[in-house]
Amino acid sequence: AFPYFSPVAFNRPLQEHSSYEEKDLLLQVAEGGETAFRELFYQYRPRLIAFVLGLSKREQSAEDVVHDIFLDLWKNRELLREIPYFKSH
């Protein structure tokens, strides 16, 4: 099941991680860690929304695209073992 996220939590402040910490985070997500997945979500959702919004200019479309990205990421989380640094993808 896709981890639940409170809509209020979408605006959580962004915290930067080093690439070492990020690799650990990716490995935890790959193993099914919902807490790690939430952290990844909170780290990258604002950036992805801004990027997609720049392309579509429609907020709801941007939200839908980013939701789909994270849903696909969760479904294929075992592939995250192969990614050394998430920002580069």
PDB file of C-alpha atoms in Angstrom:
ATOM      1  CA  ALA A   1       0.000   0.000   0.000  1.00  0.00           C
ATOM      2  CA  PHE A   2       1.132   3.532  -0.749  1.00  0.00           C
ATOM      3  CA  PRO A   3       2.155   5.306   2.486  1.00  0.00           C
ATOM      4  CA  TYR A   4      -0.355   7.845   3.822  1.00  0.00           C
ATOM      5  CA  PHE A   5       0.635  11.505   3.924  1.00  0.00           C
ATOM      6  CA  SER A   6      -1.207  14.179   5.814  1.00  0.00           C
ATOM      7  CA  PRO A   7      -1.917  17.145   3.488  1.00  0.00           C
ATOM      8  CA  VAL A   8      -0.714  19.496   6.236  1.00  0.00           C
ATOM      9  CA  ALA A   9       2.687  17.794   6.179  1.00  0.00           C
ATOM     10  CA  PHE A  10       3.236  18.730   2.519  1.00  0.00           C
ATOM     11  CA  ASN A  11       4.543  22.098   3.654  1.00  0.00           C
ATOM     12  CA  ARG A  12       7.135  20.692   6.043  1.00  0.00           C
ATOM     13  CA  PRO A  13      10.440  22.634   5.903  1.00  0.00           C
ATOM     14  CA  LEU A  14      13.036  21.179   3.555  1.00  0.00           C
ATOM     15  CA  GLN A  15      16.099  19.707   5.199  1.00  0.00           C
ATOM     16  CA  GLU A  16      19.194  19.043   3.129  1.00  0.00           C
ATOM     17  CA  HIS A  17      20.906  15.663   3.312  1.00  0.00           C
ATOM     18  CA  SER A  18      24.414  14.751   2.294  1.00  0.00           C
ATOM     19  CA  SER A  19      24.741  12.218  -0.539  1.00  0.00           C
ATOM     20  CA  TYR A  20      25.860   9.620   2.039  1.00  0.00           C
ATOM     21  CA  GLU A  21      22.717  10.103   4.089  1.00  0.00           C
ATOM     22  CA  GLU A  22      20.663  10.132   0.920  1.00  0.00           C
ATOM     23  CA  LYS A  23      22.078   6.766  -0.188  1.00  0.00           C
ATOM     24  CA  ASP A  24      21.063   5.321   3.189  1.00  0.00           C
ATOM     25  CA  LEU A  25      17.632   6.858   2.731  1.00  0.00           C
ATOM     26  CA  LEU A  26      17.292   5.309  -0.733  1.00  0.00           C
ATOM     27  CA  LEU A  27      18.310   1.896   0.596  1.00  0.00           C
ATOM     28  CA  GLN A  28      15.738   2.159   3.378  1.00  0.00           C
ATOM     29  CA  VAL A  29      13.028   3.044   0.842  1.00  0.00           C
ATOM     30  CA  ALA A  30      14.143   0.125  -1.356  1.00  0.00           C
ATOM     31  CA  GLU A  31      13.581  -2.160   1.636  1.00  0.00           C
ATOM     32  CA  GLY A  32      10.040  -0.823   2.105  1.00  0.00           C
ATOM     33  CA  GLY A  33      10.737   1.796   4.768  1.00  0.00           C
ATOM     34  CA  GLU A  34       7.722   4.085   4.839  1.00  0.00           C
ATOM     35  CA  THR A  35       9.390   6.614   7.130  1.00  0.00           C
ATOM     36  CA  ALA A  36      12.328   6.896   4.719  1.00  0.00           C
ATOM     37  CA  PHE A  37       9.902   7.221   1.801  1.00  0.00           C
ATOM     38  CA  ARG A  38       8.109  10.064   3.572  1.00  0.00           C
ATOM     39  CA  GLU A  39      11.434  11.819   4.110  1.00  0.00           C
ATOM     40  CA  LEU A  40      12.299  11.417   0.422  1.00  0.00           C
ATOM     41  CA  PHE A  41       8.851  12.752  -0.446  1.00  0.00           C
ATOM     42  CA  TYR A  42       9.253  15.787   1.823  1.00  0.00           C
ATOM     43  CA  GLN A  43      12.724  16.449   0.422  1.00  0.00           C
ATOM     44  CA  TYR A  44      11.798  16.373  -3.262  1.00  0.00           C
ATOM     45  CA  ARG A  45       8.100  17.216  -3.579  1.00  0.00           C
ATOM     46  CA  PRO A  46       8.580  21.021  -3.510  1.00  0.00           C
ATOM     47  CA  ARG A  47      11.312  20.869  -6.164  1.00  0.00           C
ATOM     48  CA  LEU A  48       9.302  18.570  -8.396  1.00  0.00           C
ATOM     49  CA  ILE A  49       6.160  20.697  -8.035  1.00  0.00           C
ATOM     50  CA  ALA A  50       8.137  23.812  -9.020  1.00  0.00           C
ATOM     51  CA  PHE A  51       9.703  22.042 -11.994  1.00  0.00           C
ATOM     52  CA  VAL A  52       6.436  20.587 -13.314  1.00  0.00           C
ATOM     53  CA  LEU A  53       4.574  23.835 -12.638  1.00  0.00           C
ATOM     54  CA  GLY A  54       7.133  25.597 -14.807  1.00  0.00           C
ATOM     55  CA  LEU A  55       6.199  23.246 -17.642  1.00  0.00           C
ATOM     56  CA  SER A  56       2.436  22.962 -17.237  1.00  0.00           C
ATOM     57  CA  LYS A  57       1.504  26.297 -15.575  1.00  0.00           C
ATOM     58  CA  ARG A  58      -1.426  24.445 -13.961  1.00  0.00           C
ATOM     59  CA  GLU A  59      -1.138  23.708 -10.258  1.00  0.00           C
ATOM     60  CA  GLN A  60      -3.508  20.725 -10.236  1.00  0.00           C
ATOM     61  CA  SER A  61      -1.705  19.144 -13.185  1.00  0.00           C
ATOM     62  CA  ALA A  62       1.627  19.609 -11.417  1.00  0.00           C
ATOM     63  CA  GLU A  63       0.254  18.019  -8.240  1.00  0.00           C
ATOM     64  CA  ASP A  64      -1.102  15.066 -10.250  1.00  0.00           C
ATOM     65  CA  VAL A  65       2.180  14.500 -12.073  1.00  0.00           C
ATOM     66  CA  VAL A  66       4.212  14.616  -8.859  1.00  0.00           C
ATOM     67  CA  HIS A  67       1.760  12.263  -7.146  1.00  0.00           C
ATOM     68  CA  ASP A  68       2.174   9.819 -10.031  1.00  0.00           C
ATOM     69  CA  ILE A  69       5.964  10.106  -9.828  1.00  0.00           C
ATOM     70  CA  PHE A  70       5.973   9.170  -6.160  1.00  0.00           C
ATOM     71  CA  LEU A  71       3.425   6.411  -6.668  1.00  0.00           C
ATOM     72  CA  ASP A  72       5.610   4.868  -9.390  1.00  0.00           C
ATOM     73  CA  LEU A  73       8.664   5.352  -7.207  1.00  0.00           C
ATOM     74  CA  TRP A  74       6.998   3.445  -4.370  1.00  0.00           C
ATOM     75  CA  LYS A  75       5.848   0.648  -6.689  1.00  0.00           C
ATOM     76  CA  ASN A  76       9.391   0.270  -8.066  1.00  0.00           C
ATOM     77  CA  ARG A  77      11.259   1.095  -4.865  1.00  0.00           C
ATOM     78  CA  GLU A  78      13.539  -1.953  -5.084  1.00  0.00           C
ATOM     79  CA  LEU A  79      15.265  -0.245  -8.048  1.00  0.00           C
ATOM     80  CA  LEU A  80      16.459   2.525  -5.715  1.00  0.00           C
ATOM     81  CA  ARG A  81      19.286   0.228  -4.594  1.00  0.00           C
ATOM     82  CA  GLU A  82      20.959   1.026  -7.920  1.00  0.00           C
ATOM     83  CA  ILE A  83      20.727   4.832  -7.598  1.00  0.00           C
ATOM     84  CA  PRO A  84      23.669   6.426  -5.799  1.00  0.00           C
ATOM     85  CA  TYR A  85      22.226   9.948  -5.713  1.00  0.00           C
ATOM     86  CA  PHE A  86      18.527  10.722  -6.171  1.00  0.00           C
ATOM     87  CA  LYS A  87      18.955  14.362  -7.229  1.00  0.00           C
ATOM     88  CA  SER A  88      20.691  13.269 -10.412  1.00  0.00           C
ATOM     89  CA  HIS A  89      17.623  11.365 -11.607  1.00  0.00           C
TER      90      HIS A  89
END
